[in-house]
CSV table of N, CA and C in Angstrom, one decimal:
chain,number,residue,atom,x,y,z
A,9,MET,N,-7.7,18.5,-2.4
A,9,MET,CA,-7.6,17.9,-1.1
A,9,MET,C,-6.1,18.2,-0.6
A,10,GLU,N,-6.0,18.9,0.5
A,10,GLU,CA,-4.7,19.4,1.0
A,10,GLU,C,-4.1,18.3,2.0
A,11,GLU,N,-4.9,17.5,2.6
A,11,GLU,CA,-4.5,16.5,3.5
A,11,GLU,C,-3.7,15.4,2.7
A,12,PRO,N,-2.7,14.8,3.4
A,12,PRO,CA,-2.0,13.7,2.7
A,12,PRO,C,-3.0,12.6,2.4
A,13,THR,N,-2.8,11.9,1.3
A,13,THR,CA,-3.7,10.8,0.8
A,13,THR,C,-3.0,9.5,0.7
A,14,VAL,N,-3.8,8.5,0.7
A,14,VAL,CA,-3.4,7.1,0.6
A,14,VAL,C,-4.1,6.4,-0.6
A,15,VAL,N,-3.3,5.7,-1.4
A,15,VAL,CA,-3.9,5.0,-2.5
A,15,VAL,C,-4.6,3.7,-2.0
A,16,VAL,N,-5.9,3.6,-2.3
A,16,VAL,CA,-6.7,2.4,-1.9
A,16,VAL,C,-7.1,1.5,-3.1
A,17,GLY,N,-6.8,2.0,-4.3
A,17,GLY,CA,-7.2,1.2,-5.4
A,17,GLY,C,-6.7,1.9,-6.7
A,18,GLU,N,-7.0,1.1,-7.8
A,18,GLU,CA,-6.6,1.7,-9.1
A,18,GLU,C,-7.6,1.2,-10.1
A,19,ILE,N,-8.1,2.1,-11.0
A,19,ILE,CA,-9.0,1.7,-12.1
A,19,ILE,C,-8.2,1.1,-13.2
A,20,THR,N,-8.3,-0.2,-13.4
A,20,THR,CA,-7.4,-0.9,-14.4
A,20,THR,C,-8.1,-1.2,-15.8
A,21,LYS,N,-9.4,-1.4,-15.8
A,21,LYS,CA,-10.1,-1.7,-17.1
A,21,LYS,C,-11.5,-1.1,-17.1
A,22,VAL,N,-12.0,-1.0,-18.2
A,22,VAL,CA,-13.4,-0.6,-18.4
A,22,VAL,C,-14.2,-1.9,-18.7
A,23,HIS,N,-15.4,-2.1,-18.2
A,23,HIS,CA,-16.2,-3.3,-18.3
A,23,HIS,C,-17.6,-2.9,-18.8
A,24,GLY,N,-17.8,-3.2,-20.1
A,24,GLY,CA,-19.2,-2.9,-20.6
A,24,GLY,C,-19.4,-1.5,-21.1
A,25,LEU,N,-20.6,-1.1,-21.3
A,25,LEU,CA,-21.0,0.2,-21.9
A,25,LEU,C,-21.5,1.2,-20.8
A,26,THR,N,-21.8,0.7,-19.6
A,26,THR,CA,-22.5,1.6,-18.7
A,26,THR,C,-21.6,2.3,-17.7
A,27,GLY,N,-20.3,2.3,-17.9
A,27,GLY,CA,-19.3,3.0,-17.0
A,27,GLY,C,-18.8,2.1,-15.9
A,28,GLU,N,-19.1,0.8,-15.9
A,28,GLU,CA,-18.5,0.0,-14.8
A,28,GLU,C,-17.0,-0.2,-15.1
A,29,VAL,N,-16.3,-0.3,-14.0
A,29,VAL,CA,-14.8,-0.4,-14.1
A,29,VAL,C,-14.3,-1.5,-13.2
A,30,LEU,N,-13.2,-2.0,-13.6
A,30,LEU,CA,-12.5,-3.0,-12.8
A,30,LEU,C,-11.5,-2.3,-11.9
A,31,VAL,N,-11.6,-2.6,-10.6
A,31,VAL,CA,-10.7,-1.9,-9.6
A,31,VAL,C,-9.8,-2.9,-9.0
A,32,LYS,N,-8.5,-2.6,-9.1
A,32,LYS,CA,-7.5,-3.3,-8.3
A,32,LYS,C,-7.4,-2.7,-6.9
A,33,VAL,N,-7.8,-3.5,-5.9
A,33,VAL,CA,-8.0,-3.0,-4.6
A,33,VAL,C,-6.6,-3.2,-3.8
A,34,TYR,N,-6.2,-2.1,-3.2
A,34,TYR,CA,-5.0,-2.0,-2.3
A,34,TYR,C,-5.4,-1.9,-0.9
A,35,SER,N,-6.7,-1.7,-0.6
A,35,SER,CA,-7.1,-1.5,0.8
A,35,SER,C,-7.4,-2.8,1.5
A,36,GLU,N,-7.2,-2.8,2.8
A,36,GLU,CA,-7.5,-3.9,3.6
A,36,GLU,C,-8.9,-3.7,4.4
A,37,VAL,N,-9.5,-2.6,4.1
A,37,VAL,CA,-10.7,-2.3,4.8
A,37,VAL,C,-11.9,-2.8,3.9
A,38,PRO,N,-12.6,-3.8,4.4
A,38,PRO,CA,-13.6,-4.5,3.6
A,38,PRO,C,-14.7,-3.6,3.0
A,39,GLU,N,-15.1,-2.6,3.7
A,39,GLU,CA,-16.2,-1.7,3.2
A,39,GLU,C,-15.7,-0.5,2.4
A,40,ARG,N,-14.4,-0.5,2.1
A,40,ARG,CA,-13.9,0.6,1.3
A,40,ARG,C,-14.6,0.9,0.0
A,41,PHE,N,-15.1,-0.1,-0.7
A,41,PHE,CA,-15.8,0.0,-1.9
A,41,PHE,C,-17.2,-0.4,-1.8
A,42,ALA,N,-17.8,-0.3,-0.7
A,42,ALA,CA,-19.2,-0.7,-0.5
A,42,ALA,C,-20.1,0.4,-1.1
A,43,PRO,N,-21.3,0.1,-1.5
A,43,PRO,CA,-22.2,1.2,-2.1
A,43,PRO,C,-22.4,2.3,-1.1
A,44,GLY,N,-22.2,3.5,-1.5
A,44,GLY,CA,-22.3,4.7,-0.7
A,44,GLY,C,-21.0,5.2,-0.3
A,45,ALA,N,-19.9,4.4,-0.3
A,45,ALA,CA,-18.6,4.8,0.1
A,45,ALA,C,-18.0,5.8,-0.9
A,46,THR,N,-17.1,6.7,-0.5
A,46,THR,CA,-16.5,7.7,-1.4
A,46,THR,C,-15.0,7.5,-1.4
A,47,VAL,N,-14.4,7.8,-2.5
A,47,VAL,CA,-13.0,7.9,-2.7
A,47,VAL,C,-12.7,9.1,-3.7
A,48,TYR,N,-11.5,9.4,-3.8
A,48,TYR,CA,-11.1,10.5,-4.7
A,48,TYR,C,-10.4,9.9,-5.9
A,49,LEU,N,-10.6,10.4,-7.0
A,49,LEU,CA,-9.9,10.1,-8.2
A,49,LEU,C,-8.6,10.9,-8.3
A,50,GLN,N,-7.5,10.2,-8.6
A,50,GLN,CA,-6.2,10.9,-8.7
A,50,GLN,C,-6.4,12.1,-9.6
A,51,ASP,N,-6.0,13.2,-9.2
A,51,ASP,CA,-6.1,14.5,-9.9
A,51,ASP,C,-7.5,14.7,-10.4
A,52,GLY,N,-8.5,14.3,-9.6
A,52,GLY,CA,-9.9,14.5,-10.0
A,52,GLY,C,-10.8,14.6,-8.8
A,53,PRO,N,-12.1,14.5,-9.1
A,53,PRO,CA,-13.2,14.7,-8.1
A,53,PRO,C,-13.4,13.5,-7.2
A,54,GLU,N,-14.2,13.7,-6.3
A,54,GLU,CA,-14.7,12.7,-5.4
A,54,GLU,C,-15.6,11.8,-6.2
A,55,LEU,N,-15.5,10.5,-5.9
A,55,LEU,CA,-16.4,9.5,-6.6
A,55,LEU,C,-17.2,8.7,-5.5
A,56,THR,N,-18.4,8.5,-5.8
A,56,THR,CA,-19.3,7.7,-4.9
A,56,THR,C,-19.6,6.4,-5.5
A,57,VAL,N,-19.4,5.3,-4.7
A,57,VAL,CA,-19.7,4.0,-5.2
A,57,VAL,C,-21.2,3.8,-5.3
A,58,ALA,N,-21.7,3.4,-6.5
A,58,ALA,CA,-23.1,3.2,-6.6
A,58,ALA,C,-23.4,1.7,-6.5
A,59,ALA,N,-22.5,0.8,-7.0
A,59,ALA,CA,-22.7,-0.6,-6.9
A,59,ALA,C,-21.4,-1.3,-7.1
A,60,THR,N,-21.2,-2.5,-6.5
A,60,THR,CA,-20.1,-3.4,-6.7
A,60,THR,C,-20.5,-4.8,-7.0
A,61,ARG,N,-19.7,-5.5,-7.6
A,61,ARG,CA,-19.9,-7.0,-7.8
A,61,ARG,C,-18.6,-7.7,-8.1
A,62,ASN,N,-18.6,-8.9,-7.7
A,62,ASN,CA,-17.4,-9.7,-7.9
A,62,ASN,C,-17.6,-10.5,-9.2
A,63,ASP,N,-16.6,-10.6,-10.0
A,63,ASP,CA,-16.6,-11.3,-11.3
A,63,ASP,C,-15.3,-12.1,-11.4
A,64,ARG,N,-15.4,-13.4,-11.1
A,64,ARG,CA,-14.2,-14.3,-11.2
A,64,ARG,C,-13.1,-13.8,-10.3
A,65,GLY,N,-13.4,-13.3,-9.1
A,65,GLY,CA,-12.4,-12.8,-8.2
A,65,GLY,C,-11.9,-11.4,-8.4
A,66,ARG,N,-12.5,-10.7,-9.4
A,66,ARG,CA,-12.2,-9.3,-9.6
A,66,ARG,C,-13.3,-8.4,-9.1
A,67,LEU,N,-13.0,-7.2,-8.7
A,67,LEU,CA,-14.0,-6.3,-8.2
A,67,LEU,C,-14.4,-5.3,-9.3
A,68,LEU,N,-15.7,-5.4,-9.7
A,68,LEU,CA,-16.2,-4.4,-10.7
A,68,LEU,C,-17.0,-3.4,-9.9
A,69,VAL,N,-16.8,-2.1,-10.2
A,69,VAL,CA,-17.4,-1.0,-9.5
A,69,VAL,C,-18.1,-0.1,-10.4
A,70,THR,N,-19.3,0.4,-10.0
A,70,THR,CA,-20.0,1.4,-10.7
A,70,THR,C,-20.0,2.7,-9.8
A,71,PHE,N,-19.4,3.8,-10.3
A,71,PHE,CA,-19.4,5.0,-9.6
A,71,PHE,C,-20.5,5.9,-10.2
A,72,ARG,N,-21.2,6.6,-9.3
A,72,ARG,CA,-22.3,7.5,-9.7
A,72,ARG,C,-21.8,8.5,-10.8
A,73,GLU,N,-20.6,9.0,-10.6
A,73,GLU,CA,-20.1,10.1,-11.5
A,73,GLU,C,-19.6,9.6,-12.8
A,74,ILE,N,-19.5,8.3,-13.0
A,74,ILE,CA,-19.0,7.7,-14.3
A,74,ILE,C,-20.2,7.1,-15.0
A,75,ALA,N,-20.8,7.8,-16.0
A,75,ALA,CA,-22.1,7.4,-16.5
A,75,ALA,C,-22.0,6.4,-17.7
A,76,ASP,N,-20.9,6.4,-18.4
A,76,ASP,CA,-20.8,5.5,-19.6
A,76,ASP,C,-19.4,5.1,-19.9
A,77,ARG,N,-19.2,4.3,-20.9
A,77,ARG,CA,-17.9,3.7,-21.3
A,77,ARG,C,-16.9,4.8,-21.6
A,78,SER,N,-17.3,5.9,-22.3
A,78,SER,CA,-16.4,7.0,-22.6
A,78,SER,C,-15.8,7.7,-21.4
A,79,ALA,N,-16.7,7.9,-20.4
A,79,ALA,CA,-16.2,8.5,-19.1
A,79,ALA,C,-15.3,7.5,-18.4
A,80,ALA,N,-15.6,6.2,-18.4
A,80,ALA,CA,-14.8,5.2,-17.8
A,80,ALA,C,-13.4,5.1,-18.5
A,81,GLU,N,-13.4,5.2,-19.8
A,81,GLU,CA,-12.1,5.2,-20.5
A,81,GLU,C,-11.2,6.4,-20.1
A,82,ARG,N,-11.8,7.5,-19.8
A,82,ARG,CA,-11.0,8.7,-19.4
A,82,ARG,C,-10.3,8.5,-18.0
A,83,VAL,N,-10.8,7.6,-17.2
A,83,VAL,CA,-10.3,7.5,-15.8
A,83,VAL,C,-9.5,6.2,-15.7
A,84,ARG,N,-9.4,5.4,-16.8
A,84,ARG,CA,-8.6,4.1,-16.7
A,84,ARG,C,-7.2,4.4,-16.4
A,85,GLY,N,-6.6,3.6,-15.5
A,85,GLY,CA,-5.2,3.8,-15.1
A,85,GLY,C,-5.0,4.8,-14.0
A,86,ARG,N,-6.1,5.4,-13.5
A,86,ARG,CA,-5.9,6.4,-12.4
A,86,ARG,C,-6.1,5.7,-11.1
A,87,ALA,N,-5.4,6.3,-10.1
A,87,ALA,CA,-5.5,5.8,-8.7
A,87,ALA,C,-6.7,6.3,-8.0
A,88,LEU,N,-7.2,5.6,-7.0
A,88,LEU,CA,-8.3,6.0,-6.2
A,88,LEU,C,-7.7,6.2,-4.8
A,89,LEU,N,-8.0,7.4,-4.2
A,89,LEU,CA,-7.4,7.8,-3.0
A,89,LEU,C,-8.4,8.1,-1.9
A,90,ILE,N,-7.9,8.1,-0.7
A,90,ILE,CA,-8.7,8.6,0.5
A,90,ILE,C,-7.7,9.5,1.3
A,91,PRO,N,-8.3,10.5,2.0
A,91,PRO,CA,-7.5,11.2,3.0
A,91,PRO,C,-6.9,10.3,4.0
A,92,GLU,N,-5.7,10.5,4.5
A,92,GLU,CA,-5.0,9.7,5.5
A,92,GLU,C,-5.9,9.6,6.8
A,93,SER,N,-6.6,10.7,7.1
A,93,SER,CA,-7.4,10.7,8.3
A,93,SER,C,-8.6,9.7,8.3
A,94,TRP,N,-8.9,9.2,7.1
A,94,TRP,CA,-10.0,8.2,7.0
A,94,TRP,C,-9.5,6.8,7.4
A,95,LEU,N,-8.2,6.6,7.5
A,95,LEU,CA,-7.7,5.2,7.9
A,95,LEU,C,-8.1,4.9,9.3
A,96,PRO,N,-8.5,3.6,9.5
A,96,PRO,CA,-8.9,3.2,10.9
A,96,PRO,C,-7.6,3.1,11.7
A,97,GLU,N,-7.7,3.1,13.0
A,97,GLU,CA,-6.6,2.9,13.9
A,97,GLU,C,-6.2,1.5,13.8
A,98,LEU,N,-4.9,1.2,13.9
A,98,LEU,CA,-4.4,-0.1,13.9
A,98,LEU,C,-4.0,-0.5,15.3
A,99,ALA,N,-3.9,-1.8,15.5
A,99,ALA,CA,-3.5,-2.3,16.8
A,99,ALA,C,-2.0,-2.0,17.1
A,100,GLU,N,-1.6,-2.0,18.3
A,100,GLU,CA,-0.2,-1.7,18.7
A,100,GLU,C,0.7,-2.7,17.9
A,101,GLY,N,1.8,-2.2,17.4
A,101,GLY,CA,2.7,-3.0,16.7
A,101,GLY,C,2.4,-3.3,15.2
A,102,ARG,N,1.4,-2.5,14.7
A,102,ARG,CA,1.0,-2.7,13.3
A,102,ARG,C,1.1,-1.3,12.7
A,103,TRP,N,1.5,-1.2,11.4
A,103,TRP,CA,1.6,0.0,10.7
A,103,TRP,C,1.1,-0.1,9.3
A,104,TRP,N,0.6,1.0,8.7
A,104,TRP,CA,0.2,1.1,7.3
A,104,TRP,C,1.5,1.1,6.5
A,105,PRO,N,1.5,0.5,5.3
A,105,PRO,CA,2.7,0.5,4.5
A,105,PRO,C,3.2,1.9,4.2
A,106,HIS,N,2.3,2.8,3.9
A,106,HIS,CA,2.8,4.2,3.6
A,106,HIS,C,3.5,4.8,4.7
A,107,GLU,N,3.2,4.4,6.0
A,107,GLU,CA,3.9,5.0,7.1
A,107,GLU,C,5.4,4.5,7.2
A,108,LEU,N,5.6,3.3,6.7
A,108,LEU,CA,7.0,2.7,6.7
A,108,LEU,C,7.9,3.2,5.6
A,109,VAL,N,7.3,3.5,4.5
A,109,VAL,CA,8.1,4.0,3.3
A,109,VAL,C,8.9,5.3,3.7
A,110,GLY,N,10.2,5.2,3.5
A,110,GLY,CA,11.0,6.4,3.9
A,110,GLY,C,11.7,6.2,5.2
A,111,CYS,N,11.3,5.3,6.0
A,111,CYS,CA,11.9,5.1,7.3
A,111,CYS,C,13.3,4.5,7.1
A,112,ASN,N,14.3,4.9,7.8
A,112,ASN,CA,15.7,4.4,7.7
A,112,ASN,C,15.7,3.1,8.5
A,113,VAL,N,16.4,2.1,7.9
A,113,VAL,CA,16.5,0.8,8.6
A,113,VAL,C,18.0,0.6,9.0
A,114,VAL,N,18.2,0.3,10.2
A,114,VAL,CA,19.5,0.0,10.8
A,114,VAL,C,19.5,-1.3,11.6
A,115,THR,N,20.7,-2.0,11.6
A,115,THR,CA,20.8,-3.2,12.4
A,115,THR,C,21.1,-2.8,13.8
A,116,GLU,N,20.9,-3.7,14.7
A,116,GLU,CA,21.3,-3.5,16.1
A,116,GLU,C,22.7,-3.1,16.3
A,117,GLY,N,23.6,-3.6,15.4
A,117,GLY,CA,25.0,-3.2,15.4
A,117,GLY,C,25.3,-1.8,14.8
A,118,GLY,N,24.2,-1.2,14.3
A,118,GLY,CA,24.4,0.2,13.7
A,118,GLY,C,24.6,0.3,12.2
A,119,ARG,N,24.6,-0.8,11.5
A,119,ARG,CA,24.8,-0.8,10.1
A,119,ARG,C,23.5,-0.4,9.4
A,120,SER,N,23.7,0.6,8.5
A,120,SER,CA,22.5,1.2,7.8
A,120,SER,C,22.2,0.3,6.6
A,121,LEU,N,20.9,-0.1,6.4
A,121,LEU,CA,20.5,-0.9,5.3
A,121,LEU,C,19.7,0.0,4.3
A,122,GLY,N,19.6,1.3,4.6
A,122,GLY,CA,19.0,2.3,3.7
A,122,GLY,C,17.6,2.6,4.2
A,123,ALA,N,16.8,3.1,3.3
A,123,ALA,CA,15.4,3.5,3.6
A,123,ALA,C,14.4,2.5,3.0
A,124,VAL,N,13.3,2.3,3.7
A,124,VAL,CA,12.2,1.5,3.1
A,124,VAL,C,11.7,2.1,1.9
A,125,ALA,N,11.8,1.4,0.7
A,125,ALA,CA,11.3,1.9,-0.6
A,125,ALA,C,10.0,1.3,-0.9
A,126,ASP,N,9.7,0.2,-0.4
A,126,ASP,CA,8.5,-0.5,-0.7
A,126,ASP,C,8.1,-1.5,0.3
A,127,VAL,N,6.8,-1.8,0.4
A,127,VAL,CA,6.4,-2.9,1.3
A,127,VAL,C,5.7,-3.9,0.4
A,128,VAL,N,6.2,-5.1,0.4
A,128,VAL,CA,5.7,-6.2,-0.5
A,128,VAL,C,4.8,-7.1,0.4
A,129,GLU,N,3.5,-7.1,0.1
A,129,GLU,CA,2.6,-8.0,0.9
A,129,GLU,C,2.7,-9.4,0.4
A,130,ASN,N,2.8,-10.3,1.4
A,130,ASN,CA,2.9,-11.7,1.2
A,130,ASN,C,2.0,-12.4,2.1
A,131,PRO,N,1.5,-13.6,1.8
A,131,PRO,CA,0.6,-14.3,2.7
A,131,PRO,C,1.2,-14.6,4.1
A,132,ALA,N,2.4,-15.0,4.2
A,132,ALA,CA,3.0,-15.3,5.4
A,132,ALA,C,3.4,-14.1,6.2
A,133,ASN,N,4.1,-13.2,5.6
A,133,ASN,CA,4.5,-11.9,6.2
A,133,ASN,C,4.9,-10.9,5.2
A,134,ASP,N,4.8,-9.7,5.5
A,134,ASP,CA,5.2,-8.6,4.5
A,134,ASP,C,6.7,-8.6,4.5
A,135,LEU,N,7.3,-8.1,3.3
A,135,LEU,CA,8.7,-7.9,3.2
A,135,LEU,C,8.9,-6.4,3.0
A,136,TRP,N,9.8,-5.8,3.8
A,136,TRP,CA,10.1,-4.4,3.7
A,136,TRP,C,11.4,-4.3,2.9
A,137,VAL,N,11.3,-3.6,1.8
A,137,VAL,CA,12.4,-3.4,0.8
A,137,VAL,C,13.2,-2.2,1.2
A,138,ALA,N,14.4,-2.4,1.8
A,138,ALA,CA,15.3,-1.3,2.2
A,138,ALA,C,16.3,-1.1,1.1
A,139,VAL,N,16.5,0.1,0.6
A,139,VAL,CA,17.5,0.4,-0.4
A,139,VAL,C,18.5,1.4,0.1
A,140,ASP,N,19.8,1.1,0.0
A,140,ASP,CA,20.8,2.0,0.5
A,140,ASP,C,21.3,2.9,-0.5
A,141,ASP,N,22.2,3.8,-0.2
A,141,ASP,CA,22.7,4.8,-1.2
A,141,ASP,C,23.3,4.3,-2.4
A,142,ASP,N,23.9,3.0,-2.4
A,142,ASP,CA,24.5,2.4,-3.5
A,142,ASP,C,23.4,1.6,-4.4
A,143,GLY,N,22.2,1.6,-3.9
A,143,GLY,CA,21.1,0.9,-4.7
A,143,GLY,C,21.0,-0.5,-4.3
A,144,THR,N,21.7,-1.0,-3.2
A,144,THR,CA,21.6,-2.3,-2.8
A,144,THR,C,20.3,-2.5,-2.0
A,145,GLU,N,19.5,-3.6,-2.4
A,145,GLU,CA,18.3,-3.9,-1.7
A,145,GLU,C,18.5,-4.9,-0.7
A,146,THR,N,17.8,-4.7,0.4
A,146,THR,CA,17.7,-5.7,1.5
A,146,THR,C,16.3,-6.0,1.8
A,147,LEU,N,15.9,-7.3,1.7
A,147,LEU,CA,14.5,-7.6,2.0
A,147,LEU,C,14.4,-8.0,3.4
A,148,VAL,N,13.6,-7.2,4.2
A,148,VAL,CA,13.5,-7.4,5.6
A,148,VAL,C,12.1,-8.1,5.9
A,149,PRO,N,12.1,-9.3,6.3
A,149,PRO,CA,10.8,-9.9,6.7
A,149,PRO,C,10.2,-9.2,7.9
A,150,ALA,N,9.0,-8.9,7.8
A,150,ALA,CA,8.3,-8.2,8.9
A,150,ALA,C,7.9,-9.3,10.0
A,151,LEU,N,8.9,-9.7,10.7
A,151,LEU,CA,8.6,-10.7,11.8
A,151,LEU,C,9.2,-10.3,13.1
A,152,ARG,N,8.5,-10.7,14.2
A,152,ARG,CA,9.0,-10.3,15.5
A,152,ARG,C,10.4,-10.7,15.8
A,153,ASP,N,10.8,-11.8,15.2
A,153,ASP,CA,12.2,-12.3,15.5
A,153,ASP,C,13.2,-11.4,14.7
A,154,VAL,N,12.8,-10.6,13.7
A,154,VAL,CA,13.7,-9.8,12.9
A,154,VAL,C,13.6,-8.3,13.3
A,155,VAL,N,12.4,-7.8,13.4
A,155,VAL,CA,12.2,-6.4,13.7
A,155,VAL,C,12.3,-6.2,15.2
A,156,VAL,N,13.2,-5.3,15.6
A,156,VAL,CA,13.4,-5.0,17.0
A,156,VAL,C,12.5,-3.8,17.4
A,157,GLU,N,12.5,-2.8,16.6
A,157,GLU,CA,11.8,-1.5,17.0
A,157,GLU,C,11.4,-0.8,15.7
A,158,VAL,N,10.2,-0.2,15.8
A,158,VAL,CA,9.7,0.6,14.7
A,158,VAL,C,9.3,1.9,15.3
A,159,ASP,N,10.0,3.0,14.9
A,159,ASP,CA,9.6,4.4,15.4
A,159,ASP,C,9.2,5.2,14.1
A,160,VAL,N,7.9,5.1,13.8
A,160,VAL,CA,7.4,5.8,12.6
A,160,VAL,C,7.6,7.3,12.7
A,161,ALA,N,7.3,7.9,13.9
A,161,ALA,CA,7.5,9.3,14.1
A,161,ALA,C,9.0,9.7,13.9
A,162,GLY,N,9.9,8.9,14.4
A,162,GLY,CA,11.3,9.2,14.2
A,162,GLY,C,11.9,8.7,12.9
A,163,ARG,N,11.0,8.0,12.1
A,163,ARG,CA,11.4,7.5,10.8
A,163,ARG,C,12.6,6.5,10.9
A,164,ARG,N,12.6,5.6,11.9
A,164,ARG,CA,13.7,4.7,12.1
A,164,ARG,C,13.1,3.3,12.5
A,165,ILE,N,13.8,2.3,11.8
A,165,ILE,CA,13.4,0.9,12.1
A,165,ILE,C,14.7,0.2,12.5
A,166,VAL,N,14.7,-0.5,13.6
A,166,VAL,CA,15.9,-1.3,14.0
A,166,VAL,C,15.6,-2.8,13.8
A,167,VAL,N,16.5,-3.5,13.2
A,167,VAL,CA,16.4,-4.9,12.9
A,167,VAL,C,17.6,-5.7,13.5
A,168,ARG,N,17.4,-7.0,13.7
A,168,ARG,CA,18.5,-7.8,14.2
A,168,ARG,C,19.6,-8.0,13.2
A,169,ASP,N,20.8,-8.2,13.7
A,169,ASP,CA,21.9,-8.6,12.8
A,169,ASP,C,21.8,-10.1,12.5
A,170,ILE,N,21.4,-10.4,11.2
A,170,ILE,CA,21.2,-11.8,10.8
A,170,ILE,C,22.1,-12.1,9.7
A,171,PRO,N,23.1,-13.0,9.9
A,171,PRO,CA,24.0,-13.4,8.8
A,171,PRO,C,23.2,-13.8,7.5
A,172,GLY,N,23.6,-13.3,6.4
A,172,GLY,CA,23.0,-13.6,5.1
A,172,GLY,C,21.7,-12.8,4.8
A,173,LEU,N,21.2,-12.1,5.8
A,173,LEU,CA,20.0,-11.3,5.6
A,173,LEU,C,20.3,-9.8,5.8
A,174,THR,N,20.7,-9.5,7.0
A,174,THR,CA,21.0,-8.1,7.2
A,174,THR,C,22.5,-7.8,7.4
A,175,VAL,N,23.3,-8.9,7.4
A,175,VAL,CA,24.8,-8.8,7.4
A,175,VAL,C,25.3,-9.3,6.1
A,176,PRO,N,26.2,-8.6,5.4
A,176,PRO,CA,26.7,-9.1,4.2
A,176,PRO,C,27.3,-10.5,4.3
A,177,GLU,N,27.2,-11.3,3.2
A,177,GLU,CA,27.7,-12.7,3.3
A,177,GLU,C,29.2,-12.8,3.7
A,178,GLU,N,30.0,-11.9,3.1
A,178,GLU,CA,31.5,-12.0,3.5
A,178,GLU,C,31.7,-11.8,5.0
A,179,THR,N,30.9,-10.9,5.6
A,179,THR,CA,31.1,-10.6,7.0
A,179,THR,C,30.5,-11.8,7.8
A,180,ALA,N,29.4,-12.4,7.3
A,180,ALA,CA,28.7,-13.4,8.0
A,180,ALA,C,29.7,-14.6,8.1
A,181,GLN,N,30.6,-14.9,7.2
A,181,GLN,CA,31.4,-16.1,7.2
A,181,GLN,C,32.7,-15.9,8.1
A,182,ASP,N,33.0,-14.6,8.4
A,182,ASP,CA,34.2,-14.4,9.2
A,182,ASP,C,34.1,-14.8,10.6
C-alpha cells in the first residue's frame, strides 16, 4: 500500500484454537471492526473481519485469513492499519491525532515548545505532548482556552502563554 496509513488497532493476544485474536482498538469509528470490514496487517496482507465479540470489555476478532492458533500466533503484536483516505471527515476544529504529530507548537509570545510527539487521549480532554530540542516535554491540554490556532497544513500550533504550563516557572514568577 503506497498511500499513508493510520494505525487503528493492534493484535495483542491469541484467544483459543480457532484463530480468534484480542484487538486493542485505537479507532474511534464504531464500525471499524464490524463483520465484513477490512484492515491491513502491518507488513502484511489485507484482513477481513469475519466476526467480533466482546469479552469482559475486550474486543475479540476473527479474521477470515487467520484460520487457526498457529496463524494467529504469527501475527500477535502486529498493528492493524487502514489507508488515510478511509478516515471519515471530522467537524471543523477537530483533528486526527496523527495529523498533529510533528506540528510545531509555539506560544502567542513566540516561544517554541517543540513539536507534538504524542497525543494522549483522556476522558476530559486530550493532551498534546510537545518536546523541544533539549528533550523538555510540555503537556498542552487540547482546550479552547489554551489552543489559539491549529494549522495542520502549515504544521504549526499556537497556544496561549500560561504561567506554569507554557511559560517556565521562573519566568512565570517574575
